[in-house]
XYZ file of C-alpha atoms in Angstrom:
593
model
C -30.389 -55.723 -98.440
C -27.775 -56.931 -95.984
C -28.117 -60.130 -94.155
C -28.684 -58.453 -90.812
C -31.398 -56.243 -92.748
C -32.863 -59.575 -94.117
C -33.178 -61.074 -90.490
C -34.991 -57.854 -89.393
C -37.569 -57.938 -92.397
C -38.219 -61.572 -91.866
C -38.557 -61.164 -88.011
C -40.994 -58.237 -88.363
C -42.996 -60.360 -91.312
C -43.047 -63.381 -88.819
C -44.453 -60.831 -85.959
C -47.172 -59.669 -88.013
C -48.331 -62.894 -89.564
C -48.345 -64.352 -85.869
C -50.290 -61.228 -84.679
C -52.881 -61.789 -87.347
C -53.124 -65.469 -86.514
C -53.403 -65.003 -82.696
C -56.044 -62.202 -82.933
C -58.140 -64.094 -85.138
C -58.246 -66.846 -82.650
C -60.725 -66.347 -79.999
C -59.264 -68.870 -77.764
C -55.549 -67.110 -77.813
C -57.055 -63.790 -76.886
C -54.371 -63.266 -74.264
C -51.740 -63.662 -76.839
C -53.076 -61.128 -79.141
C -53.630 -58.605 -76.263
C -49.779 -59.156 -75.351
C -48.835 -58.320 -78.805
C -51.019 -55.467 -78.846
C -49.823 -54.131 -75.891
C -46.176 -54.693 -76.964
C -46.617 -52.390 -80.095
C -48.939 -49.830 -78.442
C -47.672 -46.002 -77.677
C -46.334 -46.177 -73.820
C -47.714 -43.679 -71.320
C -46.322 -42.847 -67.712
C -48.830 -44.025 -64.997
C -48.419 -42.653 -61.587
C -48.261 -45.294 -58.707
C -49.252 -43.996 -55.451
C -47.054 -44.864 -52.408
C -47.389 -48.285 -50.590
C -47.802 -46.236 -47.273
C -50.476 -43.663 -47.046
C -49.068 -42.193 -43.816
C -45.462 -42.138 -45.335
C -46.401 -40.540 -48.383
C -47.780 -37.644 -46.219
C -44.281 -36.914 -44.807
C -42.386 -34.228 -47.049
C -39.331 -33.573 -45.121
C -37.398 -36.354 -43.412
C -33.567 -37.265 -42.087
C -32.365 -40.736 -42.751
C -30.586 -42.759 -40.294
C -28.419 -45.999 -40.629
C -26.389 -48.348 -38.459
C -22.752 -49.435 -39.481
C -23.909 -52.292 -41.669
C -22.584 -51.645 -45.301
C -26.190 -52.521 -46.910
C -27.718 -50.176 -44.622
C -25.197 -47.399 -45.400
C -25.798 -48.075 -49.087
C -29.584 -47.707 -48.932
C -29.500 -44.612 -46.679
C -27.226 -42.919 -49.164
C -29.295 -44.195 -52.176
C -32.667 -42.807 -50.176
C -31.298 -39.320 -49.583
C -30.187 -39.309 -53.441
C -33.439 -40.607 -54.711
C -35.519 -38.118 -52.485
C -33.672 -34.977 -53.456
C -34.314 -35.561 -57.107
C -37.704 -36.906 -56.804
C -40.373 -34.541 -58.571
C -43.851 -35.545 -58.607
C -46.420 -33.529 -60.881
C -43.380 -31.431 -62.007
C -42.637 -30.405 -58.543
C -40.095 -31.554 -55.981
C -41.778 -33.922 -53.548
C -39.579 -33.469 -50.527
C -38.664 -30.011 -49.049
C -35.892 -31.894 -46.917
C -34.115 -35.184 -47.350
C -30.769 -35.463 -45.533
C -28.497 -38.045 -44.199
C -28.109 -37.961 -40.330
C -25.498 -39.462 -37.828
C -24.552 -42.978 -37.874
C -26.543 -44.838 -34.781
C -25.068 -47.890 -32.736
C -28.429 -48.753 -30.865
C -32.078 -49.019 -31.706
C -33.450 -45.338 -30.498
C -37.157 -45.669 -29.186
C -40.026 -43.885 -31.245
C -40.012 -41.002 -28.631
C -36.256 -40.361 -29.234
C -36.711 -40.428 -33.011
C -39.618 -38.031 -32.591
C -37.795 -35.683 -30.602
C -34.952 -35.827 -32.990
C -37.309 -34.844 -35.784
C -38.660 -32.110 -34.116
C -35.350 -30.731 -33.073
C -34.412 -31.092 -36.915
C -37.538 -29.382 -38.150
C -38.729 -32.207 -40.192
C -41.909 -34.396 -40.425
C -40.156 -37.731 -39.794
C -36.857 -40.165 -39.226
C -36.075 -42.833 -41.817
C -34.175 -45.842 -40.104
C -32.204 -48.382 -41.910
C -30.731 -51.098 -39.977
C -29.494 -54.813 -40.013
C -28.841 -54.685 -43.740
C -27.517 -57.702 -45.509
C -26.615 -59.007 -48.699
C -25.715 -62.156 -50.473
C -25.130 -63.887 -54.006
C -25.797 -67.269 -54.996
C -25.180 -69.157 -58.350
C -27.195 -72.000 -59.658
C -26.369 -74.163 -62.719
C -28.846 -75.735 -65.104
C -29.075 -76.487 -68.641
C -30.882 -75.491 -71.790
C -31.639 -77.610 -75.205
C -30.560 -76.068 -78.070
C -32.187 -76.987 -81.592
C -30.598 -76.590 -84.956
C -31.091 -78.350 -88.271
C -28.458 -79.726 -90.322
C -29.833 -78.333 -93.663
C -31.168 -75.086 -94.793
C -35.111 -74.758 -94.684
C -37.408 -72.363 -96.155
C -39.264 -69.561 -94.198
C -42.081 -71.136 -92.107
C -41.016 -74.850 -93.153
C -40.106 -77.184 -90.635
C -36.827 -78.942 -90.123
C -36.902 -82.687 -91.414
C -36.833 -84.983 -88.146
C -33.725 -86.686 -89.258
C -31.955 -83.636 -89.721
C -32.963 -81.997 -86.435
C -30.175 -81.743 -83.754
C -30.351 -81.237 -79.903
C -27.606 -80.040 -78.141
C -27.516 -79.212 -74.198
C -25.852 -75.882 -72.997
C -24.815 -75.121 -69.661
C -26.176 -72.222 -67.985
C -25.720 -70.102 -64.851
C -28.150 -67.992 -62.743
C -26.662 -65.771 -60.283
C -29.104 -64.289 -57.594
C -28.354 -61.397 -55.662
C -30.328 -60.515 -52.651
C -30.546 -57.373 -50.173
C -32.629 -56.790 -46.958
C -32.872 -54.208 -44.546
C -35.112 -53.257 -41.519
C -36.953 -49.980 -42.453
C -38.848 -47.950 -39.776
C -40.410 -44.615 -40.071
C -41.404 -42.571 -37.171
C -43.464 -39.423 -37.330
C -42.338 -36.309 -35.360
C -45.961 -35.178 -34.906
C -47.342 -38.150 -32.481
C -43.937 -39.987 -32.054
C -45.665 -43.180 -33.852
C -43.914 -45.621 -36.324
C -46.171 -45.347 -39.427
C -44.237 -48.172 -41.227
C -41.687 -51.127 -39.539
C -40.750 -53.972 -41.961
C -37.961 -55.634 -43.765
C -37.418 -54.495 -46.962
C -36.044 -56.806 -49.505
C -34.532 -56.357 -53.232
C -33.141 -58.656 -55.638
C -30.783 -58.739 -58.905
C -30.483 -61.790 -61.360
C -27.740 -62.510 -64.180
C -28.530 -65.324 -66.416
C -25.782 -66.413 -69.039
C -25.365 -69.576 -70.894
C -22.000 -70.741 -72.558
C -22.923 -70.163 -76.117
C -24.103 -66.474 -75.123
C -22.009 -63.323 -76.236
C -22.618 -61.466 -72.771
C -19.897 -61.146 -69.884
C -19.739 -63.445 -67.138
C -21.583 -62.332 -63.862
C -19.704 -59.683 -61.641
C -20.786 -60.641 -58.170
C -20.244 -57.346 -56.639
C -22.110 -55.459 -59.258
C -25.184 -58.071 -58.650
C -24.753 -57.273 -54.932
C -24.901 -53.712 -55.340
C -27.811 -54.192 -58.006
C -29.659 -55.884 -55.451
C -29.028 -53.043 -52.868
C -30.572 -50.740 -55.431
C -33.502 -52.782 -55.849
C -34.113 -52.653 -52.108
C -33.685 -48.914 -52.207
C -36.265 -48.602 -54.947
C -38.620 -50.751 -52.998
C -38.302 -48.635 -49.781
C -38.918 -45.391 -52.018
C -42.095 -47.140 -53.307
C -43.399 -47.279 -49.903
C -42.581 -43.769 -49.008
C -43.748 -41.786 -52.246
C -45.335 -42.112 -55.460
C -43.662 -43.394 -58.604
C -44.097 -43.762 -62.137
C -44.158 -46.678 -64.658
C -44.541 -47.003 -68.233
C -47.604 -48.761 -69.747
C -49.550 -49.102 -72.882
C -52.059 -46.478 -74.208
C -55.204 -48.120 -73.972
C -57.882 -45.723 -74.904
C -61.233 -46.967 -76.578
C -62.286 -46.103 -80.228
C -65.330 -43.622 -80.472
C -68.672 -45.069 -80.245
C -70.462 -45.154 -83.586
C -73.624 -43.216 -82.474
C -71.847 -40.013 -81.598
C -72.608 -37.078 -83.375
C -70.166 -36.273 -86.504
C -68.875 -33.076 -84.654
C -68.239 -35.069 -81.270
C -66.427 -37.637 -83.248
C -64.178 -35.040 -84.727
C -63.278 -33.695 -81.457
C -62.887 -37.215 -80.039
C -60.489 -38.019 -82.631
C -58.393 -34.985 -81.960
C -58.242 -35.943 -78.314
C -57.049 -39.463 -79.521
C -54.173 -38.064 -81.357
C -52.959 -35.796 -78.645
C -52.702 -39.175 -76.705
C -50.971 -41.122 -79.383
C -48.700 -37.896 -79.324
C -47.759 -38.215 -75.785
C -49.758 -35.032 -74.757
C -52.066 -37.126 -72.475
C -53.085 -34.228 -70.067
C -54.413 -32.298 -73.272
C -56.302 -35.613 -74.328
C -57.847 -36.206 -70.966
C -58.983 -32.891 -70.654
C -60.765 -33.027 -73.951
C -62.278 -36.430 -73.307
C -63.483 -35.067 -70.007
C -65.095 -32.072 -71.527
C -67.089 -34.296 -74.064
C -67.858 -36.593 -71.214
C -70.088 -33.883 -69.593
C -72.605 -33.648 -72.489
C -72.319 -37.631 -73.163
C -72.070 -39.341 -70.047
C -73.857 -42.640 -71.932
C -71.168 -43.018 -74.400
C -69.106 -46.170 -73.414
C -65.960 -45.062 -74.928
C -65.806 -41.659 -73.361
C -66.723 -43.190 -69.705
C -63.876 -45.717 -70.489
C -61.475 -43.152 -71.649
C -62.248 -40.968 -68.812
C -61.596 -43.881 -66.523
C -58.238 -44.422 -68.146
C -57.313 -41.051 -67.325
C -58.104 -41.613 -63.665
C -55.930 -44.407 -63.696
C -53.131 -42.791 -65.180
C -53.112 -40.083 -62.533
C -53.087 -42.597 -59.776
C -56.621 -42.627 -58.543
C -57.654 -45.933 -59.053
C -60.789 -45.847 -57.098
C -62.340 -43.385 -59.633
C -60.903 -45.354 -62.245
C -62.469 -48.423 -61.210
C -65.830 -46.761 -60.586
C -65.637 -45.473 -63.902
C -64.864 -48.749 -65.716
C -67.665 -50.563 -63.963
C -69.819 -47.860 -65.593
C -68.286 -48.353 -68.737
C -69.306 -52.141 -68.358
C -72.713 -51.254 -67.534
C -73.114 -49.039 -70.671
C -71.746 -51.854 -73.097
C -73.972 -54.367 -71.521
C -72.186 -57.032 -73.109
C -68.666 -58.894 -72.515
C -65.824 -56.466 -73.471
C -62.276 -57.709 -73.282
C -60.796 -54.138 -72.845
C -63.099 -53.094 -70.263
C -62.473 -56.412 -68.312
C -58.818 -55.868 -68.563
C -58.773 -52.500 -66.906
C -61.268 -53.492 -64.448
C -58.997 -56.562 -63.413
C -55.751 -54.134 -63.212
C -57.519 -51.622 -61.122
C -59.065 -54.240 -58.944
C -55.915 -55.972 -58.197
C -54.256 -52.650 -57.393
C -57.148 -51.741 -54.848
C -56.854 -55.235 -52.999
C -53.410 -54.842 -52.774
C -52.623 -51.507 -51.844
C -54.895 -49.154 -49.646
C -53.000 -46.009 -50.514
C -54.212 -46.157 -54.193
C -57.852 -45.434 -52.771
C -57.212 -41.774 -52.935
C -54.131 -39.398 -54.543
C -51.595 -38.749 -51.773
C -52.391 -35.968 -49.234
C -49.426 -33.791 -48.311
C -51.183 -32.377 -45.300
C -52.407 -35.574 -43.881
C -50.291 -35.622 -41.189
C -51.403 -32.452 -39.601
C -54.778 -34.072 -39.341
C -53.611 -36.634 -36.616
C -54.670 -36.083 -33.135
C -51.926 -34.425 -30.807
C -49.661 -36.886 -28.770
C -50.775 -37.260 -25.253
C -54.200 -35.842 -25.668
C -56.031 -39.475 -26.615
C -57.525 -41.401 -23.824
C -56.080 -44.690 -23.133
C -57.864 -48.095 -24.099
C -57.510 -50.897 -22.009
C -58.568 -53.474 -24.789
C -56.387 -52.354 -27.928
C -56.055 -49.386 -30.120
C -59.108 -47.839 -31.093
C -59.570 -45.020 -33.858
C -62.178 -42.723 -34.791
C -62.841 -40.314 -37.941
C -65.751 -37.993 -37.102
C -67.154 -35.738 -39.885
C -69.818 -32.875 -39.747
C -70.495 -31.058 -42.834
C -72.917 -27.815 -42.528
C -71.716 -24.934 -44.393
C -73.169 -26.358 -47.703
C -72.533 -23.640 -50.850
C -76.381 -24.938 -51.473
C -78.814 -26.248 -48.587
C -76.937 -25.302 -45.456
C -77.483 -27.287 -42.467
C -77.579 -26.505 -38.776
C -76.606 -29.204 -36.541
C -73.934 -31.630 -38.380
C -70.899 -29.606 -36.851
C -72.431 -29.518 -33.466
C -73.211 -33.175 -33.934
C -69.564 -34.097 -34.688
C -68.209 -32.226 -31.921
C -70.658 -33.797 -29.452
C -69.894 -37.397 -30.866
C -66.232 -36.879 -30.919
C -65.798 -35.501 -27.346
C -67.639 -38.797 -26.104
C -65.841 -41.199 -28.458
C -62.493 -39.479 -26.809
C -64.048 -40.019 -23.268
C -64.518 -43.786 -23.769
C -60.745 -44.219 -25.154
C -60.960 -43.404 -28.790
C -58.002 -41.743 -30.772
C -60.396 -39.275 -32.648
C -59.918 -37.032 -35.441
C -62.654 -34.811 -35.815
C -63.352 -32.688 -38.828
C -65.703 -29.924 -40.138
C -67.027 -28.674 -43.463
C -64.895 -30.798 -45.668
C -64.665 -29.975 -49.322
C -64.222 -32.792 -52.010
C -60.633 -32.876 -51.685
C -60.198 -32.766 -48.198
C -63.155 -35.148 -47.913
C -61.324 -37.898 -49.938
C -57.842 -37.149 -48.289
C -59.429 -37.591 -44.573
C -61.106 -40.994 -45.309
C -57.875 -42.162 -47.283
C -55.987 -41.199 -44.075
C -58.387 -42.796 -41.682
C -57.911 -46.145 -43.653
C -54.399 -45.947 -42.977
C -54.980 -45.251 -39.134
C -57.447 -48.066 -39.085
C -54.899 -50.689 -40.054
C -54.481 -53.333 -37.324
C -56.690 -51.328 -34.968
C -59.028 -53.189 -32.668
C -61.934 -51.182 -33.521
C -62.447 -48.377 -36.296
C -65.405 -46.040 -36.007
C -66.395 -43.558 -38.802
C -69.198 -41.229 -38.082
C -70.772 -38.428 -40.497
C -73.091 -36.109 -40.173
C -74.410 -34.046 -43.360
C -76.055 -34.420 -46.610
C -76.072 -37.745 -48.263
C -77.964 -38.811 -51.554
C -78.152 -42.208 -53.515
C -77.614 -42.877 -57.157
C -78.460 -46.261 -58.735
C -78.394 -48.033 -55.341
C -74.974 -46.348 -54.370
C -74.873 -44.123 -51.258
C -72.779 -40.853 -51.624
C -71.725 -38.425 -48.904
C -71.804 -34.826 -49.864
C -68.865 -32.450 -49.573
C -69.660 -28.715 -48.756
C -68.451 -27.434 -52.147
C -71.673 -28.680 -54.038
C -72.722 -25.248 -56.018
C -71.947 -26.838 -59.127
C -73.720 -30.155 -58.147
C -77.065 -29.937 -60.133
C -77.477 -33.696 -60.982
C -76.708 -37.090 -59.621
C -74.110 -37.349 -62.290
C -72.597 -34.206 -61.040
C -72.534 -35.969 -57.318
C -70.911 -38.961 -58.897
C -68.280 -37.344 -60.895
C -67.644 -34.212 -58.924
C -66.384 -35.196 -55.741
C -69.223 -37.004 -53.989
C -67.375 -39.694 -51.287
C -68.849 -43.155 -51.899
C -70.046 -44.809 -48.913
C -68.866 -48.003 -50.273
C -65.276 -46.626 -50.990
C -64.979 -45.942 -47.231
C -66.186 -49.315 -46.242
C -63.584 -50.651 -48.995
C -60.607 -48.845 -47.354
C -61.555 -50.360 -43.874
C -61.716 -53.660 -45.616
C -58.182 -53.362 -46.895
C -57.226 -51.836 -43.266
C -58.600 -54.880 -41.517
C -59.332 -53.547 -37.991
C -60.972 -56.104 -35.915
C -64.162 -54.322 -35.827
C -65.364 -51.960 -38.275
C -68.295 -49.600 -37.392
C -69.890 -46.707 -39.659
C -72.669 -44.456 -38.401
C -74.414 -42.166 -40.974
C -76.611 -39.307 -39.817
C -77.655 -38.022 -42.919
C -80.780 -37.651 -45.571
C -81.919 -34.455 -43.721
C -83.162 -33.466 -47.106
C -82.106 -33.369 -50.836
C -79.661 -30.574 -51.623
C -79.805 -30.771 -55.257
C -82.220 -28.071 -57.201
C -85.653 -29.042 -56.958
C -85.900 -29.994 -60.786
C -83.477 -32.686 -60.130
C -84.192 -34.074 -56.885
C -85.972 -37.049 -58.182
C -82.848 -38.179 -59.532
C -81.552 -39.000 -56.043
C -84.417 -41.022 -55.075
C -85.724 -40.462 -51.514
C -83.190 -41.008 -48.636
C -80.406 -43.496 -49.054
C -80.396 -46.867 -50.772
C -80.300 -50.078 -48.522
C -77.026 -51.527 -47.997
C -77.095 -55.311 -48.744
C -73.886 -56.509 -47.472
C -72.171 -55.089 -44.432
C -68.219 -54.994 -44.093
C -67.031 -58.373 -42.906
C -66.586 -57.907 -38.928
C -68.715 -54.617 -39.093
C -71.655 -52.822 -38.602
C -73.318 -49.700 -40.580
C -75.804 -47.629 -38.719
C -78.214 -45.273 -40.463
C -80.225 -42.271 -38.784
C -83.281 -43.560 -40.470
C -84.767 -46.268 -42.662
C -83.738 -46.759 -46.175
C -85.541 -44.334 -48.591
C -86.763 -41.983 -45.852
C -85.385 -38.729 -44.508
C -83.897 -37.843 -41.019
C -84.711 -34.804 -38.913
C -82.184 -32.327 -38.132
C -83.560 -31.469 -34.908
C -85.079 -28.487 -32.963
C -82.299 -28.256 -30.703
C -78.536 -27.709 -30.962
C -78.276 -31.519 -32.112
C -80.101 -33.896 -34.438
C -82.376 -36.426 -32.698
C -80.268 -39.207 -33.763
C -76.863 -38.020 -32.985
C -78.085 -36.867 -29.355
C -79.410 -40.010 -28.469
C -76.318 -41.911 -30.036
C -73.901 -39.906 -27.978
C -75.865 -40.473 -24.891
C -75.701 -44.177 -25.218
C -72.084 -44.244 -25.965
C -71.381 -43.546 -22.252
C -73.483 -46.447 -21.067
C -71.150 -48.896 -19.823
C -70.798 -52.455 -20.500
C -73.627 -52.652 -23.087
C -72.918 -54.418 -26.807
C -72.930 -52.346 -30.024
C -76.002 -54.171 -30.792
C -77.718 -52.997 -27.535
C -76.464 -49.485 -28.037
C -78.262 -49.305 -31.304
C -81.572 -50.782 -30.145
C -81.713 -48.177 -27.239
C -80.994 -45.496 -29.804
C -83.617 -46.623 -32.151
C -86.360 -46.778 -29.222
C -85.475 -43.297 -28.372
C -85.755 -41.914 -31.781
C -88.953 -43.574 -32.564
C -90.340 -42.100 -29.371
C -89.167 -38.380 -29.823
C -90.181 -38.311 -33.423
C -93.431 -40.318 -32.809
C -92.475 -43.021 -35.109
C -91.449 -40.653 -38.211
C -87.939 -41.517 -37.905
C -86.528 -45.037 -37.365
C -82.856 -45.903 -37.113
C -81.878 -49.142 -38.838
C -78.210 -51.358 -38.897
C -77.141 -54.039 -40.920
C -74.514 -56.256 -39.048
C -71.848 -58.869 -39.576
C -70.400 -58.647 -36.067
C -69.406 -61.932 -34.227
C -69.388 -61.896 -30.439
C -69.916 -58.948 -28.369
C -68.454 -55.526 -28.767
C -68.514 -53.274 -25.931
C -67.436 -49.377 -26.477
C -67.548 -48.336 -22.873
C -66.636 -50.095 -19.697
C -67.238 -49.575 -16.360
C -64.095 -48.312 -14.383
């Protein structure tokens, strides 16, 4: 065995020994996990774009000023966009460089330019600059004057310390990026994007000295990559982190579970996930299957469903579990830091925006609303929700809201609509969400129902098959952080599940224990009770809610008190609207002119 082979052998032996020691110590669990991650098979995770609105844009032109860094970034963006593929398909239909700009065009000018070019948006890169700096430091080098055996320490009198001079060369690059959408002449992203590159070398290392020009260029590439992460999904490598099968599963199921795991180890994760999800349909009380299905959601970039499923796995485990806790921590961090990860990217999101010039102006800041009416259910269709949504949407426009009104949404469109609403609500003065249709509760969670409910026969089907969790809408608004959050739910007309399974849902909706910070949630009826669809064109609740929206100078609390009184009177106390609020100060929706 050669000297180099000996070194590799002893390094591997020491790693295995260290791994066994660390994994055997409960106090050093983090080190054990780090080693396990290092040797686990790697899989590809899909990362959603940092900007939900920018990710909906699939054709762009890229403009830059005369700054060298701006030019380099614009060319890099054009190259990366042209070759980007997501889910095995080209992500951009058009990505091309435009003219060099000498001034800062207005949003209206850029929107007109995009429409003339037949693209969704213009990406503008300006004010680019870069720098390279070097700092000096020292590192201690330890050696032994005599040879020592493996795992033996050097005698103190034979130990030597030498200080080595080291240089850290840091490159930085930055540019201002502005993305203006053609459909409504609005900037969907404006910020300075930074990039860095670092080179570290000590005098005893056999590596070349820093090339300052290369480091400066690498920093520009880093800034370009950061810009791409704002615009579009990306992919990263991470360890395969599937859970081993539960001991209580039947032998035939264990065999199929192991086969799915083998596909995952062979990097055929799509096939593995398909098999885990098929097994999960019949074994939803399995901790391992629930965890592995959650991991599949995470790999696909659907962090919200992943996080919900990890929580469910934790409930099923009914005991602390380091593997579950690790993935819960990762997904919760992603949900906090990036609003776009709540739902997969929606390529048609831009089309749902209200046309420019047709939104009533507000004198007190930007107000946005999403109004949804679901009536054409595959099972248990309703009469009035679409009428209710149209009525409420029209009244909200009249009092100054930028309103998107949508009807009869299936699960895919419902999720995309709420995700896009979270993006529109960012920084708004008031964000109002209104929903009319079916809704159900399961284990204290409230789910809004999409119209494609034919296969939803149990509450597990609702949870896993497209029901939109009300808490997820609240969470998206929490991330968007408008000054005021208002959610109005006119649901619970009846239970659309087959009669044999209706008891699984409980009666009506579950009470909400905690309102959103700086917000209010209003329900058409009390927890556990059903609401009336109405005998006329509109439901009892929505009719009175729409009427009160037009009353000037009353606070939101006064508005809902008057709605409650009117609904109770008309239904002879059979229906009583309720609210839960954490509003601070007076919020007025309509003011006198």
